[in-house]
Each structure stands twice: as C-alpha cells, then as structure tokens.
Coordinates of N, CA and C in Angstrom, one line a residue:
M11 N -155.6 100.3 -124.4 CA -155.2 100.8 -123.0 C -154.3 102.0 -123.0
M12 N -154.6 103.2 -122.6 CA -153.5 104.2 -122.9 C -152.9 104.6 -121.5
H13 N -151.6 104.8 -121.6 CA -150.7 105.1 -120.4 C -150.3 106.5 -120.7
L14 N -150.6 107.5 -119.9 CA -150.0 108.8 -120.2 C -149.4 109.5 -118.8
D15 N -148.8 110.6 -119.2 CA -148.2 111.5 -118.1 C -148.6 112.8 -118.4
Q16 N -149.0 113.7 -117.4 CA -149.4 114.9 -117.6 C -148.3 115.8 -116.8
L17 N -147.6 116.6 -117.6 CA -146.7 117.7 -116.8 C -147.4 118.8 -116.5
G18 N -147.0 119.3 -115.3 CA -147.6 120.6 -114.8 C -149.1 120.3 -114.7
A19 N -149.6 119.3 -114.0 CA -150.9 118.9 -113.9 C -151.7 119.8 -113.0
G20 N -151.1 120.7 -112.3 CA -151.8 121.6 -111.4 C -152.8 120.8 -110.4
L21 N -154.2 121.0 -110.6 CA -155.1 120.4 -109.7 C -155.5 119.2 -110.1
G22 N -155.0 118.5 -111.3 CA -155.1 117.4 -111.8 C -156.5 117.0 -112.6
L23 N -157.2 118.0 -112.9 CA -158.4 117.8 -113.8 C -158.3 116.7 -114.9
C24 N -157.4 117.1 -115.7 CA -157.2 116.4 -117.1 C -156.8 114.9 -116.7
G25 N -156.1 114.7 -115.8 CA -155.6 113.3 -115.5 C -156.8 112.5 -114.8
I26 N -157.5 113.2 -114.1 CA -158.7 112.6 -113.4 C -159.7 112.1 -114.4
V27 N -159.9 113.1 -115.5 CA -160.9 112.7 -116.6 C -160.3 111.6 -117.4
A28 N -159.1 111.7 -117.8 CA -158.4 110.6 -118.5 C -158.7 109.3 -117.9
A29 N -158.4 109.2 -116.5 CA -158.5 108.1 -115.8 C -159.9 107.5 -115.8
R30 N -161.0 108.5 -115.6 CA -162.4 108.1 -115.7 C -162.8 107.7 -117.2
L31 N -162.0 108.0 -118.3 CA -162.4 107.7 -119.5 C -161.8 106.4 -119.8
G32 N -161.0 105.8 -119.0 CA -160.5 104.4 -119.4 C -158.9 104.4 -119.4
A33 N -158.2 105.3 -119.2 CA -156.8 105.3 -119.4 C -156.2 104.2 -118.3
S34 N -155.5 103.2 -118.8 CA -154.9 102.2 -117.9 C -154.1 102.8 -116.9
R35 N -153.2 103.7 -117.2 CA -152.3 104.3 -116.1 C -152.2 105.7 -116.4
V36 N -152.3 106.5 -115.3 CA -152.2 108.1 -115.4 C -151.2 108.4 -114.4
I37 N -150.1 109.2 -114.8 CA -149.3 109.9 -113.9 C -149.5 111.5 -113.9
L38 N -149.7 112.0 -112.9 CA -149.9 113.3 -112.8 C -148.6 114.0 -112.2
T39 N -147.9 114.9 -112.9 CA -146.7 115.5 -112.1 C -146.9 117.1 -112.1
D40 N -146.3 117.6 -111.0 CA -146.1 118.9 -110.9 C -144.9 119.3 -110.1
G41 N -144.2 120.4 -110.3 CA -143.1 120.8 -109.4 C -143.3 121.4 -108.2
D42 N -144.5 121.9 -107.9 CA -144.8 122.8 -106.8 C -145.5 121.7 -105.8
S43 N -144.8 121.9 -104.5 CA -145.2 120.9 -103.5 C -146.7 121.2 -103.0
D44 N -147.1 122.5 -103.0 CA -148.4 122.9 -102.4 C -149.5 122.5 -103.4
T45 N -149.1 122.8 -104.7 CA -150.0 122.2 -105.7 C -150.2 120.7 -105.8
L46 N -149.0 120.1 -105.6 CA -149.0 118.6 -105.4 C -150.0 118.1 -104.3
T47 N -150.0 118.8 -103.2 CA -150.9 118.4 -102.1 C -152.3 118.5 -102.5
R48 N -152.7 119.7 -103.1 CA -154.1 119.8 -103.5 C -154.3 118.9 -104.6
M49 N -153.5 118.6 -105.5 CA -153.7 117.8 -106.6 C -154.1 116.2 -106.0
R50 N -153.3 115.8 -105.0 CA -153.6 114.5 -104.3 C -154.9 114.6 -103.6
T51 N -155.3 115.6 -103.1 CA -156.7 115.6 -102.4 C -157.8 115.5 -103.5
N52 N -157.6 116.1 -104.7 CA -158.7 116.1 -105.7 C -158.7 114.5 -106.3
V53 N -157.6 114.0 -106.6 CA -157.4 112.6 -107.2 C -158.1 111.8 -106.0
A54 N -157.8 111.8 -104.8 CA -158.5 111.0 -103.7 C -160.0 111.1 -103.8
A55 N -160.5 112.3 -103.9 CA -161.8 112.5 -104.0 C -162.7 112.2 -105.3
S56 N -161.8 111.6 -106.4 CA -162.4 111.4 -107.7 C -163.1 110.0 -107.5
A57 N -162.9 109.2 -106.6 CA -163.5 107.9 -106.3 C -163.6 107.0 -107.5
R58 N -162.3 106.9 -108.1 CA -162.2 105.9 -109.2 C -161.5 104.7 -108.6
P59 N -161.6 103.5 -108.9 CA -160.9 102.3 -108.5 C -159.3 102.6 -109.0
L60 N -159.1 102.9 -110.2 CA -157.7 103.1 -110.6 C -157.4 104.6 -110.6
L61 N -156.9 105.1 -109.4 CA -156.6 106.5 -109.3 C -155.2 106.9 -109.9
P62 N -155.2 108.1 -110.6 CA -153.9 108.5 -111.2 C -152.9 108.7 -110.2
E63 N -151.7 108.3 -110.3 CA -150.6 108.7 -109.5 C -150.1 110.1 -109.5
C64 N -149.9 110.6 -108.4 CA -149.4 112.0 -108.3 C -148.0 112.0 -107.7
R65 N -147.1 112.6 -108.6 CA -145.8 112.6 -108.4 C -145.1 114.1 -108.5
Q66 N -144.1 114.4 -107.8 CA -143.2 115.6 -108.1 C -142.3 115.3 -109.1
L67 N -142.3 116.2 -110.1 CA -141.3 116.3 -111.1 C -140.8 117.7 -111.4
I68 N -139.6 117.9 -111.4 CA -139.1 119.3 -111.5 C -138.3 119.0 -112.9
W69 N -138.7 119.9 -113.9 CA -138.1 119.8 -115.2 C -136.6 120.0 -115.1
Q70 N -135.9 119.2 -116.1 CA -134.4 119.4 -115.9 C -133.8 119.6 -117.3
P71 N -133.0 120.8 -117.2 CA -132.2 121.1 -118.4 C -131.3 120.1 -119.0
R72 N -131.0 120.2 -120.3 CA -130.0 119.3 -120.8 C -128.5 119.5 -120.0
P73 N -127.9 118.3 -119.6 CA -126.7 118.6 -119.0 C -125.7 119.4 -119.9
N74 N -124.8 120.1 -119.2 CA -123.8 120.7 -120.0 C -122.6 120.1 -119.4
N75 N -121.4 120.6 -119.8 CA -120.0 119.9 -119.6 C -119.5 120.4 -118.1
T76 N -120.4 120.4 -117.1 CA -120.0 120.7 -115.8 C -120.0 119.5 -114.9
K77 N -119.7 119.6 -113.7 CA -119.6 118.5 -112.9 C -121.0 117.9 -112.5
N78 N -122.0 118.7 -112.9 CA -123.4 118.2 -112.6 C -124.1 117.5 -113.8
K79 N -123.1 117.2 -114.8 CA -123.6 116.7 -116.1 C -124.4 115.3 -115.8
T80 N -124.0 114.4 -114.9 CA -124.7 113.1 -114.8 C -125.9 113.3 -113.8
S81 N -125.8 114.2 -112.9 CA -126.8 114.3 -111.8 C -128.2 114.7 -112.4
R82 N -128.2 115.6 -113.3 CA -129.3 116.0 -114.0 C -130.1 114.9 -114.7
N83 N -129.4 114.1 -115.6 CA -130.0 113.0 -116.2 C -130.3 112.0 -115.2
E84 N -129.5 111.7 -114.2 CA -129.9 110.6 -113.2 C -131.2 111.0 -112.6
Y85 N -131.5 112.4 -112.3 CA -132.7 112.7 -111.6 C -133.8 112.0 -112.6
L86 N -133.8 112.5 -113.7 CA -135.0 112.0 -114.7 C -135.0 110.3 -114.8
H87 N -133.8 109.7 -114.9 CA -133.8 108.3 -115.1 C -134.3 107.5 -113.7
R88 N -133.9 108.4 -112.6 CA -134.6 107.8 -111.3 C -136.1 108.0 -111.3
F89 N -136.6 109.1 -111.9 CA -138.0 109.4 -111.7 C -138.7 108.2 -112.7
L90 N -138.0 108.0 -113.8 CA -138.6 106.9 -114.8 C -138.6 105.5 -114.0
A91 N -137.5 105.1 -113.3 CA -137.5 103.8 -112.8 C -138.4 103.9 -111.5
Q92 N -138.4 104.8 -110.7 CA -139.5 104.8 -109.7 C -140.8 104.8 -110.0
S93 N -141.2 105.5 -111.2 CA -142.6 105.4 -111.7 C -142.8 104.2 -112.5
N94 N -141.9 103.3 -112.6 CA -142.0 102.0 -113.5 C -142.2 102.3 -114.8
I95 N -141.6 103.3 -115.4 CA -141.9 103.6 -116.9 C -140.5 103.7 -117.6
S96 N -139.6 102.8 -117.4 CA -138.3 102.9 -118.0 C -138.4 103.0 -119.4
N97 N -139.3 102.6 -120.1 CA -139.4 102.7 -121.6 C -140.1 103.9 -122.1
G98 N -140.5 104.7 -121.1 CA -141.4 106.0 -121.6 C -142.7 105.6 -121.5
V99 N -143.5 106.8 -121.8 CA -145.0 106.7 -122.0 C -145.1 107.3 -123.4
P100 N -146.3 106.7 -123.9 CA -146.6 107.1 -125.4 C -147.4 108.4 -125.6
L101 N -147.8 108.9 -124.5 CA -148.5 110.3 -124.6 C -148.3 111.2 -123.5
I102 N -147.9 112.4 -123.6 CA -147.7 113.4 -122.6 C -148.6 114.6 -122.9
L103 N -149.5 115.0 -121.8 CA -150.3 116.1 -121.8 C -149.6 117.2 -121.1
G104 N -149.9 118.4 -121.7 CA -149.3 119.6 -120.9 C -150.4 120.8 -121.4
A105 N -151.0 121.6 -120.4 CA -151.7 122.5 -120.5 C -151.3 123.7 -119.9
D106 N -151.0 124.9 -120.7 CA -150.7 126.1 -120.2 C -149.4 126.0 -119.3
I107 N -148.4 125.3 -119.8 CA -147.2 125.1 -119.2 C -146.0 125.9 -119.7
C108 N -146.2 126.7 -120.9 CA -145.2 127.4 -121.5 C -145.3 128.9 -121.2
Y109 N -144.9 129.4 -120.1 CA -145.2 130.8 -119.8 C -143.9 131.5 -119.5
M110 N -142.8 130.7 -119.5 CA -141.4 131.5 -119.3 C -140.5 130.9 -120.4
E111 N -139.8 131.7 -121.1 CA -138.9 131.3 -122.1 C -137.8 130.5 -121.7
E112 N -137.4 130.6 -120.5 CA -136.2 130.0 -119.9 C -136.7 128.5 -119.5
S113 N -138.0 128.2 -119.5 CA -138.4 127.1 -119.0 C -138.5 125.9 -120.2
L114 N -138.5 126.5 -121.4 CA -138.6 125.8 -122.6 C -137.7 124.6 -122.8
E115 N -136.4 124.9 -122.7 CA -135.4 123.9 -122.8 C -135.4 122.6 -121.8
P116 N -135.6 123.1 -120.3 CA -135.9 122.0 -119.4 C -137.1 121.1 -119.7
L117 N -138.2 122.0 -120.2 CA -139.5 121.2 -120.5 C -139.2 120.2 -121.5
W118 N -138.7 120.5 -122.7 CA -138.4 119.6 -123.7 C -137.4 118.5 -123.4
N119 N -136.3 118.7 -122.7 CA -135.4 117.8 -122.3 C -136.2 116.8 -121.4
T120 N -137.0 117.3 -120.5 CA -137.8 116.2 -119.6 C -138.7 115.4 -120.6
M121 N -139.4 116.0 -121.4 CA -140.4 115.4 -122.3 C -139.7 114.4 -123.1
D122 N -138.5 114.7 -123.5 CA -137.8 113.8 -124.4 C -137.3 112.5 -123.5
H123 N -137.0 112.6 -122.3 CA -136.7 111.5 -121.4 C -138.0 110.7 -121.1
L124 N -139.0 111.4 -120.8 CA -140.2 110.6 -120.4 C -141.0 110.0 -121.6
L125 N -141.0 110.5 -122.7 CA -141.8 110.0 -124.0 C -141.1 108.7 -124.5
S126 N -141.9 107.8 -124.8 CA -141.4 106.6 -125.5 C -140.5 106.9 -126.6
K127 N -139.3 106.1 -126.7 CA -138.4 106.4 -127.6 C -138.9 105.9 -129.1
E128 N -139.9 105.2 -129.0 CA -140.4 104.8 -130.4 C -141.0 105.8 -131.1
A129 N -140.8 106.0 -132.5 CA -141.5 106.9 -133.3 C -142.8 107.0 -133.1
G130 N -143.4 108.0 -133.1 CA -144.8 108.3 -133.0 C -145.2 108.7 -131.6
G131 N -144.4 108.5 -130.6 CA -144.7 109.2 -129.2 C -145.3 110.6 -129.5
Q132 N -146.5 110.8 -128.7 CA -147.0 112.3 -128.9 C -147.0 113.1 -127.7
V133 N -147.0 114.4 -127.8 CA -147.1 115.4 -126.8 C -148.2 116.3 -127.2
W134 N -149.4 116.3 -126.5 CA -150.5 117.1 -126.7 C -150.2 118.4 -125.8
L135 N -150.1 119.7 -126.4 CA -149.7 120.8 -125.8 C -150.9 121.8 -125.8
A136 N -151.5 122.1 -124.8 CA -152.7 123.3 -124.9 C -151.8 124.4 -124.7
Y137 N -151.9 125.6 -125.7 CA -151.0 126.7 -125.7 C -152.0 127.9 -125.6
T138 N -151.7 128.9 -124.6 CA -152.3 130.1 -124.7 C -151.0 131.1 -124.6
F139 N -151.0 132.2 -125.2 CA -150.0 133.1 -125.0 C -149.8 133.8 -123.7
R140 N -148.6 133.6 -123.2 CA -148.3 134.0 -121.9 C -146.8 134.4 -122.0
N141 N -146.3 135.3 -122.6 CA -144.8 135.8 -122.6 C -144.0 134.8 -123.6
V142 N -144.6 133.8 -124.1 CA -143.6 132.9 -124.8 C -144.4 132.7 -126.2
A143 N -143.6 133.1 -127.4 CA -144.2 132.9 -128.6 C -144.2 131.5 -128.9
M144 N -145.2 131.0 -129.7 CA -145.4 129.6 -130.1 C -144.2 129.2 -131.1
D145 N -143.7 130.2 -131.9 CA -142.4 129.9 -132.7 C -141.2 129.3 -131.8
S146 N -141.0 129.9 -130.7 CA -139.9 129.6 -129.8 C -140.3 128.1 -129.3
I147 N -141.4 127.6 -128.9 CA -141.8 126.4 -128.5 C -141.5 125.4 -129.7
V148 N -141.9 125.7 -130.8 CA -141.8 124.8 -132.0 C -140.2 124.5 -132.2
E149 N -139.5 125.8 -132.1 CA -138.1 125.6 -132.5 C -137.3 124.6 -131.5
Q150 N -137.8 125.0 -130.2 CA -137.1 124.1 -129.2 C -137.6 122.5 -129.3
A151 N -138.6 122.4 -129.7 CA -139.3 121.0 -129.9 C -138.3 120.4 -131.1
Q152 N -138.1 121.1 -132.0 CA -137.5 120.5 -133.2 C -136.0 120.2 -132.7
E153 N -135.5 120.8 -131.7 CA -134.1 120.6 -131.3 C -134.0 119.3 -130.7
Y154 N -135.0 118.7 -130.2 CA -135.2 117.5 -129.6 C -135.9 116.3 -130.4
G155 N -136.0 116.8 -131.6 CA -136.4 115.7 -132.5 C -138.0 115.6 -132.7
F156 N -138.6 116.5 -132.3 CA -140.2 116.5 -132.4 C -140.6 117.3 -133.6
V157 N -141.7 117.0 -134.2 CA -142.5 117.8 -135.3 C -143.7 118.0 -134.9
C158 N -144.2 119.3 -135.0 CA -145.4 119.7 -134.9 C -146.3 119.2 -136.0
Q159 N -147.3 118.3 -135.6 CA -148.1 117.7 -136.7 C -149.6 118.2 -136.8
Q160 N -150.0 119.0 -135.7 CA -151.4 119.5 -135.6 C -151.4 120.9 -135.0
T161 N -152.0 121.8 -135.6 CA -152.1 123.1 -135.1 C -153.5 123.5 -135.0
P162 N -153.6 124.7 -134.2 CA -155.1 125.1 -134.1 C -155.6 125.7 -135.3
S163 N -156.9 125.4 -135.7 CA -157.7 126.0 -136.9 C -158.1 127.4 -136.6
G164 N -158.6 128.2 -137.5 CA -159.1 129.5 -137.4 C -158.3 130.6 -137.4
G165 N -157.0 130.4 -137.8 CA -156.2 131.6 -137.8 C -155.6 132.1 -136.5
T166 N -155.6 131.2 -135.4 CA -155.1 131.6 -134.1 C -153.9 130.8 -133.9
T167 N -153.1 131.3 -133.0 CA -151.9 130.5 -132.5 C -152.2 129.8 -131.2
E168 N -153.5 130.2 -130.5 CA -154.0 129.6 -129.2 C -154.7 128.5 -129.5
G169 N -154.5 127.4 -128.8 CA -155.1 126.0 -128.9 C -154.4 124.8 -128.6
V170 N -154.7 123.7 -129.2 CA -154.0 122.4 -128.9 C -153.1 122.1 -129.9
Y171 N -151.9 121.8 -129.8 CA -150.8 121.4 -130.6 C -150.4 119.9 -130.4
V172 N -150.2 119.1 -131.4 CA -149.8 117.8 -131.4 C -148.2 117.7 -131.9
F173 N -147.4 117.4 -130.9 CA -146.0 117.2 -131.4 C -145.7 115.6 -131.6
V174 N -145.0 115.2 -132.4 CA -144.8 113.7 -132.6 C -143.3 113.6 -132.6
R175 N -142.8 112.5 -132.0 CA -141.4 112.2 -132.0 C -141.0 111.7 -133.4
R176 N -139.9 112.5 -134.1 CA -139.6 111.9 -135.4 C -138.9 110.7 -135.4
Q177 N -139.1 109.8 -136.4 CA -138.3 108.6 -136.4 C -136.9 108.8 -136.7
R178 N -136.1 108.1 -135.9 CA -134.7 108.3 -136.0 C -134.1 107.4 -137.1
L179 N -133.4 107.9 -138.0 CA -132.8 107.1 -139.1 C -131.7 106.3 -138.7
T180 N -131.7 105.1 -139.1 CA -130.3 104.3 -138.7 C -129.5 104.3 -140.0
M181 N -128.3 103.7 -139.9 CA -127.4 103.8 -141.0 C -128.0 102.8 -142.2
A182 N -128.5 101.7 -141.7 CA -129.2 100.9 -142.9 C -130.4 101.6 -143.7
A183 N -131.2 102.5 -142.9 CA -132.2 103.2 -143.6 C -131.7 104.3 -144.6
T184 N -130.4 104.7 -144.4 CA -130.0 105.8 -145.2 C -129.3 105.2 -146.5
K185 N -129.0 103.9 -146.6 CA -128.3 103.4 -147.7 C -129.4 103.2 -148.9

C-alpha cells in the first residue's frame, strides 16, 4: 500500500492515476487557489471510491534568525498534522516544478518536512529545462540530505530523477 504526496499537482492527473493504480492514500497539493479548484473538479470526476485529497500547500523557505523563524516551520508542521501525516510520506512526486531558481530552497525545505524521516524516502522529480539548471537542483537537494540515485539515460538532462534521503549517521555508527 503506497502513500504519496504530489507537490505542484496542477490539475491532478498523476495523483488520479496513482489512486486508480492502487495507492492507499494520495495527497495532491498546489499553492495556487484557482488551480486547486480545477484540481478538485477533476478529482471528483475521476469516480474512484478512494479519491485523492486536494490541499493547498505553499512551499516554505528554511527559517532564518528573524521573528518569523517558528512561524514558517509551524505552517509545515500544521500541514502535516492536518493531513494526518506527522511521520511524513514515503514518496513525493513532482513534475515540472523547478522553473525558478528562487523556489528551489523553499521546495527542498518543504520536501524535507513532508518526506518520511526514515532513510530511503524518495522524491521522483520530472525535470524539463525552464530557467533552472539541474546542477542547481541537485546541489540544493544535497544541502537537505538527499542524493540523486537515478538520472535520465540517453545523454539528456531532461527526464525523471529519483532522489533518496541519505541515512543519517548516529554517534554509535561512527565508532
């Protein structure tokens, strides 16, 4: 039974297909209210007994040392609690969501909060070049403890990438 979250789900097609293929729970998210309305219409029309959930999620940057330090993390923690996924999800899907350099840090911070803290949680990212180089995406992912395990074949940078959360070393493991 797969449980997944799709960031920037747009009209919801990938999540609807995942639900129809047997995912036990699918949460579709988008930051745009108008898109979210159309997504909900599409999900309702998909006529599946277990419909994907549609929720607004605005990616949050890593808090800095300002007064807003806790409010940004609280937004993501509230989203997790309201979605009943306090332990995170094992899989995040994202298609064509990396099109502004300034969105990379909020995107990876949000994925870091949403993805299960267990080693092996995955992000499947469909990438096409739109003003952001893949090197920048990989670099930002590494800052959040993710490693790129799968890249497109055929000598192109466009395609599906699989990022995996690195196992965090404990003091006992380092001795």
